Amino acid sequence: MIFKYKGINSEGKNLSDKVEALTLAEAKSKLKAQNIIYKSIKEDSASFFDNLEFSRKYKISSKELSSLSRELSMYIRSGITIVSALKIIQSHYEKNKKIKLFLTTVSTHLDEGKDFYTALDMQSVVILPEFFKHSIKVSENGGLLDEVLMELSRFLKEQDRINKEIKSAFAYPSFMIIISLLMISFMLSFVVPQITGIFENMDQALPTPTIFVIAMGDFFNNNFTTILAIIFISVVSFSVMMKKSYSFAYGVHKILLKLPLFGEIIEKSELARFSYIAALLTRSGVPFVHTVNLSANILNNLVLKELFVNASKEVVEGKLLSKALNASKVQIDYAFIQSIALGEETSEVENVLTNMSELYFEENRDKISTLLTLLEPALMLFVGASIGFIVAAMLLPIFSMSIN
């Protein structure tokens, strides 16, 4: 639980902050240990938005976690203890209350004599990836904490960069699609009905394109509110089903993998992420059995995630990962399975995984670039053709009248 308090510290400064504890008595004990005299302390009540999200834990971004890991690694390499390093880093996050509370909570657990992994695992302020915590656990026991933190920082920064590249790459096509749909809807709902009045007193038959556009205009004009409501309900229902129904989300992800071009991009993106984090965990000293399971849990596509989770269970039983993947009903890139098999034979799995992640990241970058190069003119052509068809359909009867 999170408790909100007001008090005075040992320097006589007024404080208004939060502390994490299981009970009110524990919260008071923690404040006393920090030489803070509290004036008032109570459980922090959930806000309206917290209740909407069904969770009060803060989902830390890859960029924030990368920055924290890098700073902590640099301080530890400089010979500063983890507790001192965390207290220094706290001063950098005065404006971000959640991160500051997270760092304070971890520092408190460390002051109580717990190790870094346990402190991270016990805190309930932010959601940390499982692979991150297990990397810390293994590296802390092996004396490689600073190196592993730096590796984790690089990985998280790379993931953040890739996500930003994809979002920025699809920003313009998404904008064009939305604008084109809005323009077509506007013309059918408001422009076309204004022009149809001209044709009502005409004795001649209207061309088929004109009849079609008028029918579409009438439909949009009469059902505009209903269409918007259906779209809104469909989007909300889809989002809820994706979060609440595993079988529905699994089916959607299965369809996405079968899409031409997009399916291959999604698959190779997931395989690249798996390879990168698996190589990192192996290099950190995590046993390969745990590495496969932890790496599988960072995947977003449920089909591939389930594939690797099931494969990790077979690896526990003594089966090779390459054979477990090859025997599965879900087919993935055969080159990936062959590479894993080669790495298992030569005991160079870490290097193979590193090379595969770099290869897949590079391939996807090229494919996305090619896709966008083709997509932009195609969207322009679609917008122009759609609006041109509507305008031409409206002008055809007028031309016919002029000729007659």
Coordinates of N, CA, C and O in Angstrom, one line a residue, residues 29-106:
S29 N 7.1 3.3 11.0 CA 8.4 2.8 11.4 C 9.4 3.2 10.3 O 10.6 3.6 10.7
K30 N 9.1 3.2 9.1 CA 10.0 3.6 8.0 C 10.3 5.1 8.1 O 11.4 5.5 7.8
L31 N 9.3 5.9 8.4 CA 9.5 7.3 8.5 C 10.4 7.6 9.7 O 11.3 8.5 9.6
K32 N 10.2 6.9 10.7 CA 11.1 7.0 11.9 C 12.5 6.7 11.6 O 13.5 7.4 12.1
A33 N 12.7 5.6 10.8 CA 14.1 5.2 10.5 C 14.8 6.2 9.6 O 16.0 6.3 9.6
Q34 N 14.0 7.0 8.9 CA 14.5 8.1 8.0 C 14.6 9.4 8.7 O 14.9 10.4 8.1
N35 N 14.4 9.4 10.1 CA 14.4 10.6 10.9 C 13.4 11.7 10.4 O 13.7 12.9 10.4
I36 N 12.2 11.2 10.1 CA 11.2 12.1 9.6 C 10.1 12.1 10.7 O 9.6 11.0 11.1
I37 N 9.8 13.3 11.2 CA 8.7 13.4 12.2 C 7.4 13.8 11.4 O 7.3 14.9 10.8
Y38 N 6.5 12.9 11.4 CA 5.3 13.1 10.6 C 4.2 13.9 11.3 O 4.0 13.7 12.6
K39 N 3.5 14.8 10.6 CA 2.4 15.5 11.2 C 1.1 14.8 10.9 O 0.2 14.7 11.8
S40 N 1.0 14.2 9.7 CA -0.2 13.4 9.3 C 0.2 12.3 8.4 O 1.2 12.5 7.6
I41 N -0.4 11.2 8.5 CA -0.1 10.1 7.6 C -1.4 9.3 7.3 O -2.2 9.0 8.3
K42 N -1.7 9.0 6.1 CA -2.9 8.2 5.7 C -2.7 7.5 4.4 O -1.8 7.9 3.6
E43 N -3.5 6.5 4.2 CA -3.4 5.7 3.0 C -3.8 6.6 1.8 O -4.8 7.3 1.8
D44 N -3.0 6.5 0.7 CA -3.2 7.3 -0.5 C -4.4 6.7 -1.2 O -4.3 5.5 -1.7
S45 N -5.5 7.4 -1.4 CA -6.7 6.9 -2.0 C -6.5 6.9 -3.6 O -5.8 7.8 -4.1
A46 N -7.1 6.0 -4.2 CA -7.0 5.9 -5.7 C -7.8 7.0 -6.4 O -8.9 7.3 -5.9
S47 N -7.2 7.5 -7.4 CA -7.9 8.6 -8.2 C -8.9 7.9 -9.1 O -8.9 6.7 -9.3
F48 N -9.7 8.8 -9.8 CA -10.7 8.2 -10.7 C -10.0 7.5 -11.9 O -10.4 6.4 -12.3
F49 N -8.8 8.0 -12.4 CA -8.1 7.4 -13.5 C -7.5 6.1 -13.1 O -7.3 5.2 -13.8
D50 N -7.0 6.0 -11.8 CA -6.4 4.8 -11.3 C -7.4 3.7 -11.3 O -7.2 2.6 -11.6
N51 N -8.7 4.0 -10.9 CA -9.7 3.1 -10.9 C -10.1 2.6 -12.3 O -10.4 1.4 -12.5
L52 N -10.0 3.5 -13.2 CA -10.3 3.1 -14.6 C -9.3 2.1 -15.1 O -9.6 1.2 -15.9
E53 N -8.0 2.3 -14.7 CA -7.0 1.4 -15.2 C -6.9 0.1 -14.5 O -6.1 -0.8 -14.8
F54 N -7.7 -0.1 -13.4 CA -7.7 -1.3 -12.6 C -6.4 -1.7 -12.0 O -6.3 -2.7 -11.4
S55 N -5.5 -0.8 -12.0 CA -4.2 -1.0 -11.3 C -3.5 0.3 -11.0 O -3.6 1.2 -11.8
R56 N -2.9 0.3 -9.8 CA -2.3 1.6 -9.4 C -0.8 1.6 -9.6 O -0.1 2.5 -9.3
K57 N -0.3 0.4 -10.2 CA 1.1 0.4 -10.5 C 1.4 1.2 -11.7 O 0.7 1.2 -12.7
Y58 N 2.6 1.8 -11.7 CA 3.0 2.7 -12.8 C 3.8 1.8 -13.8 O 4.7 1.1 -13.4
K59 N 3.4 1.9 -15.1 CA 4.1 1.1 -16.1 C 5.2 1.9 -16.6 O 5.0 2.8 -17.4
I60 N 6.4 1.6 -16.1 CA 7.6 2.4 -16.5 C 7.9 2.1 -18.0 O 7.9 1.0 -18.5
S61 N 8.3 3.2 -18.7 CA 8.6 3.1 -20.1 C 10.0 2.6 -20.3 O 10.9 2.6 -19.4
S62 N 10.3 2.1 -21.5 CA 11.6 1.5 -21.8 C 12.7 2.6 -21.7 O 13.8 2.4 -21.2
K63 N 12.3 3.8 -22.1 CA 13.2 5.0 -22.0 C 13.6 5.3 -20.6 O 14.8 5.5 -20.3
E64 N 12.6 5.3 -19.7 CA 12.9 5.7 -18.3 C 13.7 4.6 -17.6 O 14.7 4.9 -16.9
L65 N 13.4 3.3 -17.9 CA 14.1 2.2 -17.3 C 15.5 2.1 -17.8 O 16.5 1.8 -17.1
S66 N 15.7 2.5 -19.1 CA 17.0 2.5 -19.7 C 17.9 3.6 -19.1 O 19.1 3.3 -18.7
S67 N 17.3 4.7 -18.9 CA 18.0 5.9 -18.2 C 18.4 5.5 -16.8 O 19.6 5.8 -16.4
L68 N 17.5 4.9 -16.1 CA 17.8 4.5 -14.7 C 18.9 3.5 -14.6 O 19.8 3.6 -13.8
S69 N 18.8 2.5 -15.5 CA 19.9 1.4 -15.5 C 21.2 2.0 -15.9 O 22.2 1.6 -15.2
R70 N 21.3 2.9 -16.8 CA 22.6 3.5 -17.2 C 23.2 4.3 -16.1 O 24.4 4.2 -15.8
E71 N 22.4 5.2 -15.5 CA 22.9 6.0 -14.4 C 23.4 5.1 -13.2 O 24.4 5.4 -12.7
L72 N 22.6 4.1 -12.9 CA 23.0 3.2 -11.8 C 24.3 2.5 -12.1 O 25.1 2.3 -11.2
S73 N 24.4 2.0 -13.3 CA 25.6 1.3 -13.7 C 26.8 2.2 -13.6 O 27.9 1.8 -13.1
M74 N 26.7 3.5 -14.1 CA 27.8 4.4 -14.0 C 28.2 4.7 -12.6 O 29.4 4.8 -12.3
Y75 N 27.3 4.9 -11.7 CA 27.6 5.2 -10.3 C 28.3 4.0 -9.6 O 29.2 4.1 -8.8
I76 N 27.8 2.8 -9.9 CA 28.4 1.5 -9.3 C 29.8 1.4 -9.8 O 30.7 1.0 -9.0
R77 N 30.0 1.6 -11.1 CA 31.4 1.5 -11.6 C 32.3 2.5 -11.0 O 33.6 2.3 -10.9
S78 N 31.8 3.6 -10.5 CA 32.6 4.7 -9.9 C 32.9 4.3 -8.4 O 33.6 5.1 -7.8
G79 N 32.4 3.2 -8.0 CA 32.7 2.8 -6.6 C 31.6 3.2 -5.6 O 31.8 3.0 -4.4
I80 N 30.5 3.8 -6.0 CA 29.5 4.3 -5.1 C 28.5 3.1 -4.8 O 28.2 2.3 -5.7
T81 N 28.1 3.0 -3.6 CA 27.2 1.9 -3.2 C 25.8 2.1 -3.9 O 25.5 3.2 -4.3
I82 N 25.1 1.0 -4.0 CA 23.7 1.0 -4.6 C 22.8 2.0 -3.9 O 22.1 2.8 -4.5
V83 N 22.8 2.0 -2.6 CA 22.0 2.8 -1.8 C 22.3 4.3 -2.0 O 21.4 5.1 -2.3
S84 N 23.6 4.6 -2.0 CA 24.0 6.0 -2.3 C 23.6 6.4 -3.7 O 23.2 7.6 -3.9
A85 N 23.8 5.5 -4.6 CA 23.5 5.8 -6.0 C 22.1 6.1 -6.2 O 21.7 7.0 -6.9
L86 N 21.2 5.3 -5.6 CA 19.8 5.5 -5.7 C 19.3 6.8 -5.1 O 18.4 7.5 -5.7
K87 N 20.0 7.2 -4.0 CA 19.6 8.5 -3.4 C 20.0 9.7 -4.3 O 19.4 10.7 -4.4
I88 N 21.2 9.5 -5.0 CA 21.6 10.6 -5.9 C 20.6 10.7 -7.1 O 20.2 11.8 -7.5
I89 N 20.2 9.5 -7.6 CA 19.3 9.5 -8.8 C 18.0 10.0 -8.4 O 17.3 10.6 -9.3
Q90 N 17.5 9.9 -7.2 CA 16.2 10.4 -6.7 C 16.1 11.9 -7.0 O 15.1 12.4 -7.4
S91 N 17.2 12.6 -6.8 CA 17.2 14.1 -7.0 C 17.0 14.5 -8.5 O 16.6 15.6 -8.8
H92 N 17.2 13.5 -9.4 CA 16.9 13.8 -10.8 C 15.5 13.6 -11.2 O 15.1 14.0 -12.3
Y93 N 14.7 13.1 -10.3 CA 13.3 12.8 -10.6 C 12.3 13.5 -9.6 O 11.3 12.9 -9.2
E94 N 12.6 14.7 -9.3 CA 11.8 15.4 -8.4 C 10.4 15.7 -9.0 O 9.4 15.7 -8.2
K95 N 10.3 15.9 -10.3 CA 9.0 16.2 -10.9 C 8.2 14.9 -11.2 O 7.0 15.0 -11.4
N96 N 8.9 13.8 -11.3 CA 8.2 12.5 -11.6 C 8.0 11.8 -10.2 O 8.9 11.1 -9.7
K97 N 6.8 12.0 -9.7 CA 6.5 11.5 -8.3 C 6.6 9.9 -8.2 O 7.0 9.4 -7.2
K98 N 6.1 9.3 -9.3 CA 6.1 7.8 -9.3 C 7.5 7.2 -9.3 O 7.8 6.3 -8.5
I99 N 8.4 7.7 -10.1 CA 9.7 7.2 -10.2 C 10.5 7.5 -8.9 O 11.2 6.7 -8.4
K100 N 10.2 8.7 -8.3 CA 10.9 9.1 -7.1 C 10.4 8.1 -6.0 O 11.2 7.7 -5.1
L101 N 9.1 7.8 -5.9 CA 8.6 6.9 -4.9 C 9.2 5.5 -5.1 O 9.5 4.9 -4.1
F102 N 9.3 5.1 -6.3 CA 9.9 3.8 -6.6 C 11.3 3.7 -6.1 O 11.7 2.8 -5.4
L103 N 12.1 4.7 -6.4 CA 13.5 4.8 -5.9 C 13.6 4.8 -4.4 O 14.5 4.2 -3.8
T104 N 12.7 5.6 -3.8 CA 12.7 5.7 -2.3 C 12.4 4.4 -1.7 O 13.0 4.0 -0.7
T105 N 11.4 3.7 -2.3 CA 10.9 2.4 -1.7 C 12.0 1.4 -1.8 O 12.3 0.6 -0.9
V106 N 12.7 1.3 -3.0 CA 13.8 0.4 -3.2 C 15.0 0.7 -2.2 O 15.5 -0.2 -1.6

